[in-house]
Amino acid sequence: AQKITQTQPGMFVQEKEAVTLDCTYDTSDPSYGLFWYKQPSSGEMIFLIYQGSYDQQNATEGRYSLNFQKARKSANLVISASQLGDSAMYFCAMREEGTGGFKTIFGAGTRLFVKA
Amino acid sequence: DGGITQSPKYLFRKEGQNVTLSCEQNLNHDAMYWYRQDPGQGLRLIYYSQIVNDFQKGDIAEGYSVSREKKESFPLTVTSAQKNPTAFYLCASVGQGNQPQHFGDGTRLSIL
């Protein structure tokens, strides 16, 4: 069963505008962590932001914020003031306890294009 | 500097051949992971290991094998049973608590 769903294969945003990348997840574990990573064309994985299932406030890291709606099982990434360098693939991921330890699974990703 | 080293960066496999991808970390992390990424797709979990001498299958373990004899090392073997091995392979590790995964730079595997 799909655990992490990113419904937007591609998104366009104008430079300096804000953009929201969607992520929904499925788990029955009350304790889990949600992550967003950026992957430029070079292939490296860059950690952006983390939200714990028990965190009361939405996480923020500079221009990145996570809109966490626990009841809806959604963890959308908001990028404010988009820059040309934000053009990349973005992955939502969830860490939960699996057999023999914690595992992190990823969504299919959203490719973001920032237009000048 | 602490980090994860994957080698080689590019690897070519002949039909019927097993190949091994190396992953070494000096971050003193307990948990290590292998992911496969196909072009334009997300990361799919192959194997993961929480401690030395123990590892678990992920979602797409068929045709792959791993070992975890040392905390620092988690090599992945792509066996001849994996009929479509062409992909980008990423190794990751993570420490305790809510820390994000650290990733290596990846290995691109192709069929000759």
PDB file of C-alpha atoms in Angstrom:
ATOM      1  CA  ALA A   1       0.000   0.000   0.000  1.00  0.00           C
ATOM      2  CA  GLN A   2       1.203   3.476  -0.845  1.00  0.00           C
ATOM      3  CA  LYS A   3       2.375   5.099   2.364  1.00  0.00           C
ATOM      4  CA  ILE A   4       3.515   8.479   1.052  1.00  0.00           C
ATOM      5  CA  THR A   5       1.566  10.177  -1.706  1.00  0.00           C
ATOM      6  CA  GLN A   6       2.737  13.191  -3.653  1.00  0.00           C
ATOM      7  CA  THR A   7       0.048  13.993  -6.186  1.00  0.00           C
ATOM      8  CA  GLN A   8       1.876  16.702  -8.138  1.00  0.00           C
ATOM      9  CA  PRO A   9       4.408  15.226 -10.588  1.00  0.00           C
ATOM     10  CA  GLY A  10       5.412  18.734 -11.689  1.00  0.00           C
ATOM     11  CA  MET A  11       4.826  22.269 -10.469  1.00  0.00           C
ATOM     12  CA  PHE A  12       5.661  25.690 -11.911  1.00  0.00           C
ATOM     13  CA  VAL A  13       6.128  28.826  -9.827  1.00  0.00           C
ATOM     14  CA  GLN A  14       7.168  32.349 -10.661  1.00  0.00           C
ATOM     15  CA  GLU A  15      10.356  33.570  -9.050  1.00  0.00           C
ATOM     16  CA  LYS A  16       9.714  35.350  -5.716  1.00  0.00           C
ATOM     17  CA  GLU A  17       6.308  33.756  -5.284  1.00  0.00           C
ATOM     18  CA  ALA A  18       5.354  31.087  -2.739  1.00  0.00           C
ATOM     19  CA  VAL A  19       4.551  27.496  -3.679  1.00  0.00           C
ATOM     20  CA  THR A  20       3.006  24.573  -1.803  1.00  0.00           C
ATOM     21  CA  LEU A  21       4.032  20.990  -2.493  1.00  0.00           C
ATOM     22  CA  ASP A  22       1.513  18.415  -1.310  1.00  0.00           C
ATOM     23  CA  CYS A  23       2.191  15.294   0.716  1.00  0.00           C
ATOM     24  CA  THR A  24      -0.192  12.868   2.374  1.00  0.00           C
ATOM     25  CA  TYR A  25       0.841   9.841   4.373  1.00  0.00           C
ATOM     26  CA  ASP A  26      -0.644   6.716   5.839  1.00  0.00           C
ATOM     27  CA  THR A  27       0.392   5.081   9.088  1.00  0.00           C
ATOM     28  CA  SER A  28      -1.230   3.492  12.109  1.00  0.00           C
ATOM     29  CA  ASP A  29       1.793   4.182  14.298  1.00  0.00           C
ATOM     30  CA  PRO A  30       1.200   7.135  16.670  1.00  0.00           C
ATOM     31  CA  SER A  31       4.917   7.973  16.627  1.00  0.00           C
ATOM     32  CA  TYR A  32       6.460   8.922  13.321  1.00  0.00           C
ATOM     33  CA  GLY A  33       8.578  11.578  11.699  1.00  0.00           C
ATOM     34  CA  LEU A  34       8.045  13.449   8.465  1.00  0.00           C
ATOM     35  CA  PHE A  35      10.864  14.847   6.335  1.00  0.00           C
ATOM     36  CA  TRP A  36      11.267  16.845   3.163  1.00  0.00           C
ATOM     37  CA  TYR A  37      14.337  16.521   0.944  1.00  0.00           C
ATOM     38  CA  LYS A  38      15.456  18.383  -2.142  1.00  0.00           C
ATOM     39  CA  GLN A  39      17.282  16.615  -4.978  1.00  0.00           C
ATOM     40  CA  PRO A  40      18.935  18.840  -7.596  1.00  0.00           C
ATOM     41  CA  SER A  41      19.903  17.419 -10.982  1.00  0.00           C
ATOM     42  CA  SER A  42      23.291  16.442  -9.500  1.00  0.00           C
ATOM     43  CA  GLY A  43      21.505  13.693  -7.536  1.00  0.00           C
ATOM     44  CA  GLU A  44      22.511  14.658  -4.001  1.00  0.00           C
ATOM     45  CA  MET A  45      19.823  14.535  -1.336  1.00  0.00           C
ATOM     46  CA  ILE A  46      19.501  17.713   0.725  1.00  0.00           C
ATOM     47  CA  PHE A  47      17.510  17.671   3.963  1.00  0.00           C
ATOM     48  CA  LEU A  48      15.114  20.605   4.260  1.00  0.00           C
ATOM     49  CA  ILE A  49      12.762  20.234   7.202  1.00  0.00           C
ATOM     50  CA  TYR A  50      11.443  17.800   9.814  1.00  0.00           C
ATOM     51  CA  GLN A  51       8.112  17.439  11.640  1.00  0.00           C
ATOM     52  CA  GLY A  52       7.504  14.981  14.463  1.00  0.00           C
ATOM     53  CA  SER A  53       4.080  13.452  14.962  1.00  0.00           C
ATOM     54  CA  TYR A  54       3.855  14.878  18.479  1.00  0.00           C
ATOM     55  CA  ASP A  55       5.048  18.363  17.568  1.00  0.00           C
ATOM     56  CA  GLN A  56       2.373  20.923  18.331  1.00  0.00           C
ATOM     57  CA  GLN A  57       3.685  23.628  16.058  1.00  0.00           C
ATOM     58  CA  ASN A  58       4.426  23.553  12.359  1.00  0.00           C
ATOM     59  CA  ALA A  59       8.132  23.328  11.598  1.00  0.00           C
ATOM     60  CA  THR A  60       9.919  26.209   9.895  1.00  0.00           C
ATOM     61  CA  GLU A  61      13.450  26.469   8.488  1.00  0.00           C
ATOM     62  CA  GLY A  62      14.217  29.738   6.769  1.00  0.00           C
ATOM     63  CA  ARG A  63      12.102  29.929   3.601  1.00  0.00           C
ATOM     64  CA  TYR A  64      10.695  26.447   4.214  1.00  0.00           C
ATOM     65  CA  SER A  65       7.698  25.679   6.378  1.00  0.00           C
ATOM     66  CA  LEU A  66       5.710  22.526   6.855  1.00  0.00           C
ATOM     67  CA  ASN A  67       1.920  22.731   6.999  1.00  0.00           C
ATOM     68  CA  PHE A  68       1.197  19.751   9.268  1.00  0.00           C
ATOM     69  CA  GLN A  69      -2.434  18.656   9.506  1.00  0.00           C
ATOM     70  CA  LYS A  70      -2.334  15.502  11.572  1.00  0.00           C
ATOM     71  CA  ALA A  71      -6.013  14.580  11.381  1.00  0.00           C
ATOM     72  CA  ARG A  72      -5.865  14.780   7.589  1.00  0.00           C
ATOM     73  CA  LYS A  73      -2.472  13.028   7.509  1.00  0.00           C
ATOM     74  CA  SER A  74      -1.002  15.767   5.410  1.00  0.00           C
ATOM     75  CA  ALA A  75       2.417  17.412   5.580  1.00  0.00           C
ATOM     76  CA  ASN A  76       2.667  19.979   2.819  1.00  0.00           C
ATOM     77  CA  LEU A  77       5.891  21.902   2.175  1.00  0.00           C
ATOM     78  CA  VAL A  78       5.622  25.634   1.639  1.00  0.00           C
ATOM     79  CA  ILE A  79       8.510  27.444  -0.026  1.00  0.00           C
ATOM     80  CA  SER A  80       8.289  31.202   0.262  1.00  0.00           C
ATOM     81  CA  ALA A  81       9.952  33.692  -2.067  1.00  0.00           C
ATOM     82  CA  SER A  82      10.983  31.075  -4.641  1.00  0.00           C
ATOM     83  CA  GLN A  83      14.435  31.355  -6.173  1.00  0.00           C
ATOM     84  CA  LEU A  84      15.762  29.949  -9.444  1.00  0.00           C
ATOM     85  CA  GLY A  85      17.970  27.610  -7.406  1.00  0.00           C
ATOM     86  CA  ASP A  86      14.872  26.002  -5.919  1.00  0.00           C
ATOM     87  CA  SER A  87      14.263  24.186  -9.225  1.00  0.00           C
ATOM     88  CA  ALA A  88      14.696  20.521  -8.275  1.00  0.00           C
ATOM     89  CA  MET A  89      12.891  17.347  -7.270  1.00  0.00           C
ATOM     90  CA  TYR A  90      11.295  17.436  -3.821  1.00  0.00           C
ATOM     91  CA  PHE A  91      10.577  14.316  -1.804  1.00  0.00           C
ATOM     92  CA  CYS A  92       8.363  13.824   1.203  1.00  0.00           C
ATOM     93  CA  ALA A  93       9.433  10.988   3.490  1.00  0.00           C
ATOM     94  CA  MET A  94       8.159   9.289   6.622  1.00  0.00           C
ATOM     95  CA  ARG A  95      10.089   7.429   9.264  1.00  0.00           C
ATOM     96  CA  GLU A  96       8.231   4.806  11.204  1.00  0.00           C
ATOM     97  CA  GLU A  97       9.109   1.691  13.130  1.00  0.00           C
ATOM     98  CA  GLY A  98       9.433  -1.390  10.981  1.00  0.00           C
ATOM     99  CA  THR A  99      10.660  -4.915  11.577  1.00  0.00           C
ATOM    100  CA  GLY A 100      14.053  -4.750  13.225  1.00  0.00           C
ATOM    101  CA  GLY A 101      14.305  -0.982  13.371  1.00  0.00           C
ATOM    102  CA  PHE A 102      13.151   2.295  11.958  1.00  0.00           C
ATOM    103  CA  LYS A 103      12.779   2.705   8.232  1.00  0.00           C
ATOM    104  CA  THR A 104      12.208   5.768   6.103  1.00  0.00           C
ATOM    105  CA  ILE A 105      10.081   5.581   2.985  1.00  0.00           C
ATOM    106  CA  PHE A 106       9.750   8.198   0.279  1.00  0.00           C
ATOM    107  CA  GLY A 107       7.050   9.534  -1.987  1.00  0.00           C
ATOM    108  CA  ALA A 108       7.372   9.644  -5.766  1.00  0.00           C
ATOM    109  CA  GLY A 109       8.448  13.271  -5.672  1.00  0.00           C
ATOM    110  CA  THR A 110       7.405  16.577  -7.208  1.00  0.00           C
ATOM    111  CA  ARG A 111       9.560  18.332  -9.767  1.00  0.00           C
ATOM    112  CA  LEU A 112       9.517  22.082  -9.168  1.00  0.00           C
ATOM    113  CA  PHE A 113      10.322  24.542 -11.933  1.00  0.00           C
ATOM    114  CA  VAL A 114      10.963  28.150 -10.942  1.00  0.00           C
ATOM    115  CA  LYS A 115      10.425  30.641 -13.768  1.00  0.00           C
ATOM    116  CA  ALA A 116      12.342  33.916 -14.034  1.00  0.00           C
TER     117      ALA A 116
ATOM    118  CA  ASP B   1      34.814  15.538   7.782  1.00  0.00           C
ATOM    119  CA  GLY B   2      32.208  12.963   8.693  1.00  0.00           C
ATOM    120  CA  GLY B   3      30.077  11.582   5.939  1.00  0.00           C
ATOM    121  CA  ILE B   4      29.049   8.684   3.749  1.00  0.00           C
ATOM    122  CA  THR B   5      31.207   7.462   0.909  1.00  0.00           C
ATOM    123  CA  GLN B   6      29.754   5.421  -1.915  1.00  0.00           C
ATOM    124  CA  SER B   7      31.896   3.790  -4.557  1.00  0.00           C
ATOM    125  CA  PRO B   8      32.192   3.506  -7.404  1.00  0.00           C
ATOM    126  CA  LYS B   9      30.349   6.495  -8.816  1.00  0.00           C
ATOM    127  CA  TYR B  10      29.608   4.626 -12.054  1.00  0.00           C
ATOM    128  CA  LEU B  11      29.395   0.861 -12.495  1.00  0.00           C
ATOM    129  CA  PHE B  12      28.701  -1.351 -15.457  1.00  0.00           C
ATOM    130  CA  ARG B  13      27.421  -4.890 -15.153  1.00  0.00           C
ATOM    131  CA  LYS B  14      27.570  -7.668 -17.676  1.00  0.00           C
ATOM    132  CA  GLU B  15      24.766 -10.151 -18.074  1.00  0.00           C
ATOM    133  CA  GLY B  16      24.855 -12.849 -15.397  1.00  0.00           C
ATOM    134  CA  GLN B  17      27.349 -10.971 -13.261  1.00  0.00           C
ATOM    135  CA  ASN B  18      27.076 -10.020  -9.607  1.00  0.00           C
ATOM    136  CA  VAL B  19      28.360  -6.581  -8.652  1.00  0.00           C
ATOM    137  CA  THR B  20      28.913  -5.023  -5.240  1.00  0.00           C
ATOM    138  CA  LEU B  21      28.338  -1.390  -4.354  1.00  0.00           C
ATOM    139  CA  SER B  22      30.288  -0.013  -1.442  1.00  0.00           C
ATOM    140  CA  CYS B  23      28.930   2.231   1.309  1.00  0.00           C
ATOM    141  CA  GLU B  24      31.084   3.430   4.190  1.00  0.00           C
ATOM    142  CA  GLN B  25      30.200   5.938   6.907  1.00  0.00           C
ATOM    143  CA  ASN B  26      32.278   7.555   9.643  1.00  0.00           C
ATOM    144  CA  LEU B  27      29.373   9.223  11.414  1.00  0.00           C
ATOM    145  CA  ASN B  28      29.081   6.483  14.059  1.00  0.00           C
ATOM    146  CA  HIS B  29      25.498   5.925  12.964  1.00  0.00           C
ATOM    147  CA  ASP B  30      23.769   2.694  13.901  1.00  0.00           C
ATOM    148  CA  ALA B  31      21.232   2.543  11.079  1.00  0.00           C
ATOM    149  CA  MET B  32      22.063   2.263   7.395  1.00  0.00           C
ATOM    150  CA  TYR B  33      19.869   2.022   4.300  1.00  0.00           C
ATOM    151  CA  TRP B  34      19.993   1.242   0.601  1.00  0.00           C
ATOM    152  CA  TYR B  35      17.596   2.851  -1.867  1.00  0.00           C
ATOM    153  CA  ARG B  36      17.066   2.469  -5.575  1.00  0.00           C
ATOM    154  CA  GLN B  37      15.979   5.412  -7.710  1.00  0.00           C
ATOM    155  CA  ASP B  38      14.803   5.049 -11.303  1.00  0.00           C
ATOM    156  CA  PRO B  39      14.814   8.117 -13.591  1.00  0.00           C
ATOM    157  CA  GLY B  40      12.208  10.674 -12.542  1.00  0.00           C
ATOM    158  CA  GLN B  41      11.013   8.449  -9.723  1.00  0.00           C
ATOM    159  CA  GLY B  42      11.176   8.370  -5.946  1.00  0.00           C
ATOM    160  CA  LEU B  43      13.473   6.349  -3.711  1.00  0.00           C
ATOM    161  CA  ARG B  44      12.503   2.757  -3.034  1.00  0.00           C
ATOM    162  CA  LEU B  45      13.881   0.944  -0.007  1.00  0.00           C
ATOM    163  CA  ILE B  46      15.938  -2.167  -0.768  1.00  0.00           C
ATOM    164  CA  TYR B  47      17.424  -3.153   2.597  1.00  0.00           C
ATOM    165  CA  TYR B  48      18.042  -1.541   5.957  1.00  0.00           C
ATOM    166  CA  SER B  49      20.092  -2.388   9.001  1.00  0.00           C
ATOM    167  CA  GLN B  50      19.687  -1.097  12.530  1.00  0.00           C
ATOM    168  CA  ILE B  51      22.681  -2.870  14.080  1.00  0.00           C
ATOM    169  CA  VAL B  52      25.683  -4.929  13.096  1.00  0.00           C
ATOM    170  CA  ASN B  53      24.942  -8.455  11.878  1.00  0.00           C
ATOM    171  CA  ASP B  54      21.259  -7.707  11.426  1.00  0.00           C
ATOM    172  CA  PHE B  55      19.377  -6.372   8.404  1.00  0.00           C
ATOM    173  CA  GLN B  56      15.850  -6.300   7.079  1.00  0.00           C
ATOM    174  CA  LYS B  57      14.290  -6.463   3.642  1.00  0.00           C
ATOM    175  CA  GLY B  58      12.705  -3.342   2.302  1.00  0.00           C
ATOM    176  CA  ASP B  59      10.069  -3.078  -0.392  1.00  0.00           C
ATOM    177  CA  ILE B  60      12.185  -4.296  -3.330  1.00  0.00           C
ATOM    178  CA  ALA B  61      14.779  -6.699  -1.884  1.00  0.00           C
ATOM    179  CA  GLU B  62      14.473  -9.395  -4.563  1.00  0.00           C
ATOM    180  CA  GLY B  63      17.673  -9.743  -6.570  1.00  0.00           C
ATOM    181  CA  TYR B  64      19.773  -7.912  -3.985  1.00  0.00           C
ATOM    182  CA  SER B  65      21.790  -8.965  -0.946  1.00  0.00           C
ATOM    183  CA  VAL B  66      23.581  -7.084   1.825  1.00  0.00           C
ATOM    184  CA  SER B  67      25.871  -7.668   4.769  1.00  0.00           C
ATOM    185  CA  ARG B  68      26.579  -5.668   7.905  1.00  0.00           C
ATOM    186  CA  GLU B  69      29.728  -7.072   9.451  1.00  0.00           C
ATOM    187  CA  LYS B  70      30.966  -3.684  10.645  1.00  0.00           C
ATOM    188  CA  LYS B  71      29.082  -0.650  11.899  1.00  0.00           C
ATOM    189  CA  GLU B  72      30.760   1.548   9.291  1.00  0.00           C
ATOM    190  CA  SER B  73      30.056  -0.582   6.251  1.00  0.00           C
ATOM    191  CA  PHE B  74      26.910  -1.749   4.461  1.00  0.00           C
ATOM    192  CA  PRO B  75      27.753  -3.142   1.007  1.00  0.00           C
ATOM    193  CA  LEU B  76      25.007  -3.983  -1.467  1.00  0.00           C
ATOM    194  CA  THR B  77      25.355  -6.820  -3.974  1.00  0.00           C
ATOM    195  CA  VAL B  78      23.232  -6.680  -7.106  1.00  0.00           C
ATOM    196  CA  THR B  79      22.914 -10.296  -8.147  1.00  0.00           C
ATOM    197  CA  SER B  80      22.277 -11.778 -11.582  1.00  0.00           C
ATOM    198  CA  ALA B  81      18.734 -12.471 -10.386  1.00  0.00           C
ATOM    199  CA  GLN B  82      18.005  -8.740 -10.596  1.00  0.00           C
ATOM    200  CA  LYS B  83      16.938  -8.549 -14.247  1.00  0.00           C
ATOM    201  CA  ASN B  84      16.600  -4.785 -14.455  1.00  0.00           C
ATOM    202  CA  PRO B  85      19.398  -3.353 -12.330  1.00  0.00           C
ATOM    203  CA  THR B  86      19.956  -0.117 -14.253  1.00  0.00           C
ATOM    204  CA  ALA B  87      19.277   2.641 -11.700  1.00  0.00           C
ATOM    205  CA  PHE B  88      20.779   5.160  -9.311  1.00  0.00           C
ATOM    206  CA  TYR B  89      21.593   3.617  -5.922  1.00  0.00           C
ATOM    207  CA  LEU B  90      21.731   5.709  -2.779  1.00  0.00           C
ATOM    208  CA  CYS B  91      23.074   4.695   0.608  1.00  0.00           C
ATOM    209  CA  ALA B  92      22.019   6.524   3.765  1.00  0.00           C
ATOM    210  CA  SER B  93      22.638   6.420   7.478  1.00  0.00           C
ATOM    211  CA  VAL B  94      20.971   7.968  10.482  1.00  0.00           C
ATOM    212  CA  GLY B  95      21.786   8.460  14.133  1.00  0.00           C
ATOM    213  CA  GLN B  96      19.469   8.473  17.094  1.00  0.00           C
ATOM    214  CA  GLY B  97      16.159  10.215  17.538  1.00  0.00           C
ATOM    215  CA  ASN B  98      14.655  12.474  14.920  1.00  0.00           C
ATOM    216  CA  GLN B  99      17.765  13.148  12.912  1.00  0.00           C
ATOM    217  CA  PRO B 100      17.479  13.266   9.118  1.00  0.00           C
ATOM    218  CA  GLN B 101      19.227  10.676   7.013  1.00  0.00           C
ATOM    219  CA  HIS B 102      22.662  11.453   5.653  1.00  0.00           C
ATOM    220  CA  PHE B 103      23.086  10.318   2.059  1.00  0.00           C
ATOM    221  CA  GLY B 104      26.064   9.336  -0.042  1.00  0.00           C
ATOM    222  CA  ASP B 105      26.550  10.737  -3.532  1.00  0.00           C
ATOM    223  CA  GLY B 106      25.151   7.596  -5.141  1.00  0.00           C
ATOM    224  CA  THR B 107      26.257   4.955  -7.637  1.00  0.00           C
ATOM    225  CA  ARG B 108      24.860   4.803 -11.174  1.00  0.00           C
ATOM    226  CA  LEU B 109      24.637   1.202 -12.344  1.00  0.00           C
ATOM    227  CA  SER B 110      24.160   0.307 -15.992  1.00  0.00           C
ATOM    228  CA  ILE B 111      23.989  -2.910 -18.001  1.00  0.00           C
ATOM    229  CA  LEU B 112      26.611  -3.530 -20.671  1.00  0.00           C
TER     230      LEU B 112
END
